[in-house]
Amino acid sequence: MVKRRLARVSDSDDEDEKEARDVTATAAGGVDEEDAVAPKPLGEVIRRVGRGKQEKRLYRAFELDGNRYELEDSVLVTPEEKNLKPYIAFIKEINQSNDGSIILTGQWLYRPEEAEKRSGGNWVSSDSRELFYSFHRDEVSAEAVMHKCVIHFIPSHKQAPLRSKHPGFIVRKVYDPNQKKLWNLTDEDYEDSKQAEINLLVEKTRDVLGDLPDIDHEDAAREQDTSDKDKRQIRKRTMMPLRINKENRLPTEVSSRKVSGGQPDTPGSSLPSEPLSEGHLVLLQAKALTKNRARDRWLEKLVQAVKYVCKLEMSTGDLPEVEDLMWPDAAVSATSSLERQAYEILSSDMHKYNIKMRQLEFNLKNSTLLAQRLLKCELDASKVLIMTPAELKEGLTAEEKSAQEPEEPETMQMADVRCAICAGVLEMWTLVVFI
C-alpha cells in the first residue's frame, strides 16, 4: 500500500505533479506492513448488491489514513505508472466485498493531454488548471486514493477565478471518451439525468465563488460550440468593405440585395469567405434582421430549424389553404416573434439567452408537433418560452397533455349485501314450487 499525506486538499496542478513524484518514490522504496492502515467503511450499510460470496455492501463514507471520504468527494488517485500525473475522479460508490476490501466507483475527469482527438493527437488548453469532465466510470481500490482536491465548474463565458483567491482545478468542457469529442459545459443537449448532474455541479461552484464576471460581452454572445482555433481566426479578421464584385456572389445573393434596397446587413456577414446562409437571406428579404450579430445568428438557426414543416412551393393553379405553412413567410413570422420575446426577457444575461436559444433550436428541429403549432400560432411565443424540456419535446403543455389522457374508470367495490327485490322474487318462487 502507498503511504499518503494526511488531511490535505490539492489546490494547484504543480502540487499534483509533486505529489505524484512523492507517491511513486515512496511506492518504489516500499512501506512496512505495520505502517499501512487498511481503509475501513464508516456508518451503516445503505444498500446490498449480490448474494452469498458475491455480496457487496455499499456505504456513504470510508476512512483512510485518518481522513474521511464521502460520496461525491473529488479526489486524486495514484497513477498506474511512474512519473504520470495523478488521476482525478468523483467518488460515486463505496462498496466492501466479503473479503473486507473496499472498491470505489469513480467518475473520471481527463487532463487535456490525456483526452484524445477523433482526428488524432490530444486536446490542448491554455490553463494548466483545466480538466475535462466525463461520464466515464470505472472501479479503483480505495487504497489508491491520495487526498481530496477542489474542482470549480466554470461556464465558458465566465472568467476563471484567481489562483491566489480560489485555488483548484477548473472545468469548462465535457469529454466523451467514446466519440473523442468535446462539448461545452453549458450545452443543453445532454440526457436529462446528465444535464441535471452538470447543472448541480455548476450551482455548487456558484454557491462557493459567487457570480463570476463575464469574459467579454462579444465572446458571451458568440456561439459556444466554436473551436478555439476558429475563434482566434475570427478575432484576427479585419472588416472588409460591404461592396463585393458580382462575379463573386451567388445568384441568390444578388437578387436578395436588390430586394433589400441596397441596405448593408450585419457587419462581417458579407465577407467573401463567409457566404450568406439561406436563413440569413430570407430574413434579409423580410427585413427581419435586428442588426445584432448574436441575435441574427440565432434567428437564422431558428428559421432553418422549422423549414422542414413548411410547404416550399405551390403547384401551378393551386390556391393556398389555411393550414398551409408557406416557406419562408410562416417561418420568419413565428421565429422572429419567439426570438424577440426571448431577448426582451433575457437580454440582461446573454448566457441564459444563448442557453434558451440552443434549447429552442434543438426542440424545434426534433419535435414536428412543436414546430407546426408554433407556426400555426396554436402556441404563443410567450408560452413556448416557459415550457419545460418534457413539454417542448412533446409539443404539448402539461394542461393539454392531461386533457388528452382518458379519464380513469371509476372502480366499483363489491359489497356483501342482498338485493331486496331479488330476495322477494326468490321467496315467491320458492312458495310456488312448494305448493
PDB file of N, CA and C in Angstrom, residues 138-178:
ATOM      1  N   ASP A 138     -15.371   3.931 -13.675  1.00  0.00           N
ATOM      2  CA  ASP A 138     -14.545   2.731 -13.554  1.00  0.00           C
ATOM      3  C   ASP A 138     -14.242   2.511 -12.082  1.00  0.00           C
ATOM      4  N   GLU A 139     -13.803   1.294 -11.760  1.00  0.00           N
ATOM      5  CA  GLU A 139     -13.521   0.945 -10.371  1.00  0.00           C
ATOM      6  C   GLU A 139     -12.044   1.107 -10.052  1.00  0.00           C
ATOM      7  N   VAL A 140     -11.771   1.436  -8.789  1.00  0.00           N
ATOM      8  CA  VAL A 140     -10.398   1.590  -8.317  1.00  0.00           C
ATOM      9  C   VAL A 140     -10.371   1.236  -6.835  1.00  0.00           C
ATOM     10  N   SER A 141      -9.258   0.716  -6.368  1.00  0.00           N
ATOM     11  CA  SER A 141      -9.123   0.375  -4.955  1.00  0.00           C
ATOM     12  C   SER A 141      -9.116   1.639  -4.107  1.00  0.00           C
ATOM     13  N   ALA A 142      -9.745   1.576  -2.938  1.00  0.00           N
ATOM     14  CA  ALA A 142      -9.766   2.729  -2.035  1.00  0.00           C
ATOM     15  C   ALA A 142      -8.367   3.106  -1.580  1.00  0.00           C
ATOM     16  N   GLU A 143      -7.454   2.140  -1.551  1.00  0.00           N
ATOM     17  CA  GLU A 143      -6.087   2.408  -1.117  1.00  0.00           C
ATOM     18  C   GLU A 143      -5.340   3.314  -2.088  1.00  0.00           C
ATOM     19  N   ALA A 144      -5.840   3.447  -3.330  1.00  0.00           N
ATOM     20  CA  ALA A 144      -5.165   4.279  -4.326  1.00  0.00           C
ATOM     21  C   ALA A 144      -5.486   5.758  -4.163  1.00  0.00           C
ATOM     22  N   VAL A 145      -6.446   6.089  -3.288  1.00  0.00           N
ATOM     23  CA  VAL A 145      -6.811   7.486  -3.082  1.00  0.00           C
ATOM     24  C   VAL A 145      -5.674   8.218  -2.376  1.00  0.00           C
ATOM     25  N   MET A 146      -5.280   9.363  -2.917  1.00  0.00           N
ATOM     26  CA  MET A 146      -4.204  10.168  -2.332  1.00  0.00           C
ATOM     27  C   MET A 146      -4.764  11.203  -1.362  1.00  0.00           C
ATOM     28  N   HIS A 147      -5.627  12.072  -1.842  1.00  0.00           N
ATOM     29  CA  HIS A 147      -6.279  13.075  -0.996  1.00  0.00           C
ATOM     30  C   HIS A 147      -7.352  13.777  -1.809  1.00  0.00           C
ATOM     31  N   LYS A 148      -8.127  14.609  -1.144  1.00  0.00           N
ATOM     32  CA  LYS A 148      -9.187  15.354  -1.814  1.00  0.00           C
ATOM     33  C   LYS A 148      -8.595  16.481  -2.656  1.00  0.00           C
ATOM     34  N   CYS A 149      -9.385  16.960  -3.606  1.00  0.00           N
ATOM     35  CA  CYS A 149      -8.977  18.110  -4.411  1.00  0.00           C
ATOM     36  C   CYS A 149     -10.194  18.991  -4.674  1.00  0.00           C
ATOM     37  N   VAL A 150      -9.938  20.221  -5.052  1.00  0.00           N
ATOM     38  CA  VAL A 150     -11.000  21.194  -5.313  1.00  0.00           C
ATOM     39  C   VAL A 150     -11.186  21.349  -6.821  1.00  0.00           C
ATOM     40  N   ILE A 151     -12.438  21.282  -7.275  1.00  0.00           N
ATOM     41  CA  ILE A 151     -12.743  21.431  -8.700  1.00  0.00           C
ATOM     42  C   ILE A 151     -13.859  22.457  -8.857  1.00  0.00           C
ATOM     43  N   HIS A 152     -13.610  23.482  -9.662  1.00  0.00           N
ATOM     44  CA  HIS A 152     -14.602  24.518  -9.939  1.00  0.00           C
ATOM     45  C   HIS A 152     -15.176  24.304 -11.343  1.00  0.00           C
ATOM     46  N   PHE A 153     -16.494  24.312 -11.455  1.00  0.00           N
ATOM     47  CA  PHE A 153     -17.159  24.157 -12.753  1.00  0.00           C
ATOM     48  C   PHE A 153     -17.562  25.553 -13.250  1.00  0.00           C
ATOM     49  N   ILE A 154     -16.841  26.028 -14.275  1.00  0.00           N
ATOM     50  CA  ILE A 154     -16.975  27.404 -14.750  1.00  0.00           C
ATOM     51  C   ILE A 154     -17.547  27.418 -16.169  1.00  0.00           C
ATOM     52  N   PRO A 155     -18.703  28.051 -16.399  1.00  0.00           N
ATOM     53  CA  PRO A 155     -19.212  28.199 -17.769  1.00  0.00           C
ATOM     54  C   PRO A 155     -18.201  28.932 -18.638  1.00  0.00           C
ATOM     55  N   SER A 156     -18.199  28.619 -19.921  1.00  0.00           N
ATOM     56  CA  SER A 156     -17.171  29.146 -20.822  1.00  0.00           C
ATOM     57  C   SER A 156     -17.231  30.659 -20.984  1.00  0.00           C
ATOM     58  N   HIS A 157     -18.376  31.285 -20.683  1.00  0.00           N
ATOM     59  CA  HIS A 157     -18.474  32.738 -20.837  1.00  0.00           C
ATOM     60  C   HIS A 157     -18.076  33.487 -19.570  1.00  0.00           C
ATOM     61  N   LYS A 158     -17.699  32.747 -18.522  1.00  0.00           N
ATOM     62  CA  LYS A 158     -17.319  33.369 -17.259  1.00  0.00           C
ATOM     63  C   LYS A 158     -15.809  33.340 -17.068  1.00  0.00           C
ATOM     64  N   GLN A 159     -15.292  34.332 -16.344  1.00  0.00           N
ATOM     65  CA  GLN A 159     -13.867  34.382 -16.057  1.00  0.00           C
ATOM     66  C   GLN A 159     -13.505  33.326 -15.021  1.00  0.00           C
ATOM     67  N   ALA A 160     -12.333  32.720 -15.187  1.00  0.00           N
ATOM     68  CA  ALA A 160     -11.840  31.755 -14.205  1.00  0.00           C
ATOM     69  C   ALA A 160     -11.414  32.504 -12.946  1.00  0.00           C
ATOM     70  N   PRO A 161     -11.620  31.919 -11.764  1.00  0.00           N
ATOM     71  CA  PRO A 161     -11.208  32.595 -10.527  1.00  0.00           C
ATOM     72  C   PRO A 161      -9.693  32.685 -10.422  1.00  0.00           C
ATOM     73  N   LEU A 162      -9.211  33.657  -9.680  1.00  0.00           N
ATOM     74  CA  LEU A 162      -7.780  33.811  -9.471  1.00  0.00           C
ATOM     75  C   LEU A 162      -7.239  32.647  -8.648  1.00  0.00           C
ATOM     76  N   ARG A 163      -6.083  32.139  -9.037  1.00  0.00           N
ATOM     77  CA  ARG A 163      -5.475  31.024  -8.313  1.00  0.00           C
ATOM     78  C   ARG A 163      -5.239  31.381  -6.850  1.00  0.00           C
ATOM     79  N   SER A 164      -4.790  32.623  -6.611  1.00  0.00           N
ATOM     80  CA  SER A 164      -4.433  33.018  -5.250  1.00  0.00           C
ATOM     81  C   SER A 164      -5.634  33.061  -4.317  1.00  0.00           C
ATOM     82  N   LYS A 165      -6.814  33.409  -4.861  1.00  0.00           N
ATOM     83  CA  LYS A 165      -8.011  33.502  -4.033  1.00  0.00           C
ATOM     84  C   LYS A 165      -8.788  32.192  -3.989  1.00  0.00           C
ATOM     85  N   HIS A 166      -8.866  31.519  -5.110  1.00  0.00           N
ATOM     86  CA  HIS A 166      -9.652  30.284  -5.188  1.00  0.00           C
ATOM     87  C   HIS A 166      -8.835  29.209  -5.896  1.00  0.00           C
ATOM     88  N   PRO A 167      -7.882  28.594  -5.203  1.00  0.00           N
ATOM     89  CA  PRO A 167      -7.070  27.547  -5.833  1.00  0.00           C
ATOM     90  C   PRO A 167      -7.908  26.321  -6.159  1.00  0.00           C
ATOM     91  N   GLY A 168      -7.475  25.578  -7.140  1.00  0.00           N
ATOM     92  CA  GLY A 168      -8.166  24.355  -7.519  1.00  0.00           C
ATOM     93  C   GLY A 168      -8.214  24.193  -9.023  1.00  0.00           C
ATOM     94  N   PHE A 169      -8.729  23.043  -9.461  1.00  0.00           N
ATOM     95  CA  PHE A 169      -8.900  22.789 -10.887  1.00  0.00           C
ATOM     96  C   PHE A 169     -10.138  23.525 -11.397  1.00  0.00           C
ATOM     97  N   ILE A 170     -10.223  23.704 -12.709  1.00  0.00           N
ATOM     98  CA  ILE A 170     -11.419  24.286 -13.320  1.00  0.00           C
ATOM     99  C   ILE A 170     -11.891  23.377 -14.452  1.00  0.00           C
ATOM    100  N   VAL A 171     -13.200  23.321 -14.637  1.00  0.00           N
ATOM    101  CA  VAL A 171     -13.814  22.519 -15.701  1.00  0.00           C
ATOM    102  C   VAL A 171     -14.721  23.423 -16.517  1.00  0.00           C
ATOM    103  N   ARG A 172     -14.503  23.446 -17.832  1.00  0.00           N
ATOM    104  CA  ARG A 172     -15.342  24.221 -18.748  1.00  0.00           C
ATOM    105  C   ARG A 172     -16.003  23.345 -19.808  1.00  0.00           C
ATOM    106  N   LYS A 173     -15.469  22.144 -20.022  1.00  0.00           N
ATOM    107  CA  LYS A 173     -15.955  21.293 -21.107  1.00  0.00           C
ATOM    108  C   LYS A 173     -16.170  19.863 -20.624  1.00  0.00           C
ATOM    109  N   VAL A 174     -16.950  19.120 -21.402  1.00  0.00           N
ATOM    110  CA  VAL A 174     -17.242  17.712 -21.130  1.00  0.00           C
ATOM    111  C   VAL A 174     -16.646  16.877 -22.257  1.00  0.00           C
ATOM    112  N   TYR A 175     -15.931  15.831 -21.886  1.00  0.00           N
ATOM    113  CA  TYR A 175     -15.241  14.984 -22.871  1.00  0.00           C
ATOM    114  C   TYR A 175     -15.950  13.643 -22.986  1.00  0.00           C
ATOM    115  N   ASP A 176     -16.183  13.221 -24.222  1.00  0.00           N
ATOM    116  CA  ASP A 176     -16.758  11.906 -24.496  1.00  0.00           C
ATOM    117  C   ASP A 176     -15.629  10.992 -24.950  1.00  0.00           C
ATOM    118  N   PRO A 177     -15.160  10.066 -24.100  1.00  0.00           N
ATOM    119  CA  PRO A 177     -14.027   9.213 -24.478  1.00  0.00           C
ATOM    120  C   PRO A 177     -14.353   8.227 -25.587  1.00  0.00           C
ATOM    121  N   ASN A 178     -15.633   7.955 -25.827  1.00  0.00           N
ATOM    122  CA  ASN A 178     -16.009   7.031 -26.899  1.00  0.00           C
ATOM    123  C   ASN A 178     -15.963   7.726 -28.262  1.00  0.00           C
TER     124      ASN A 178
END
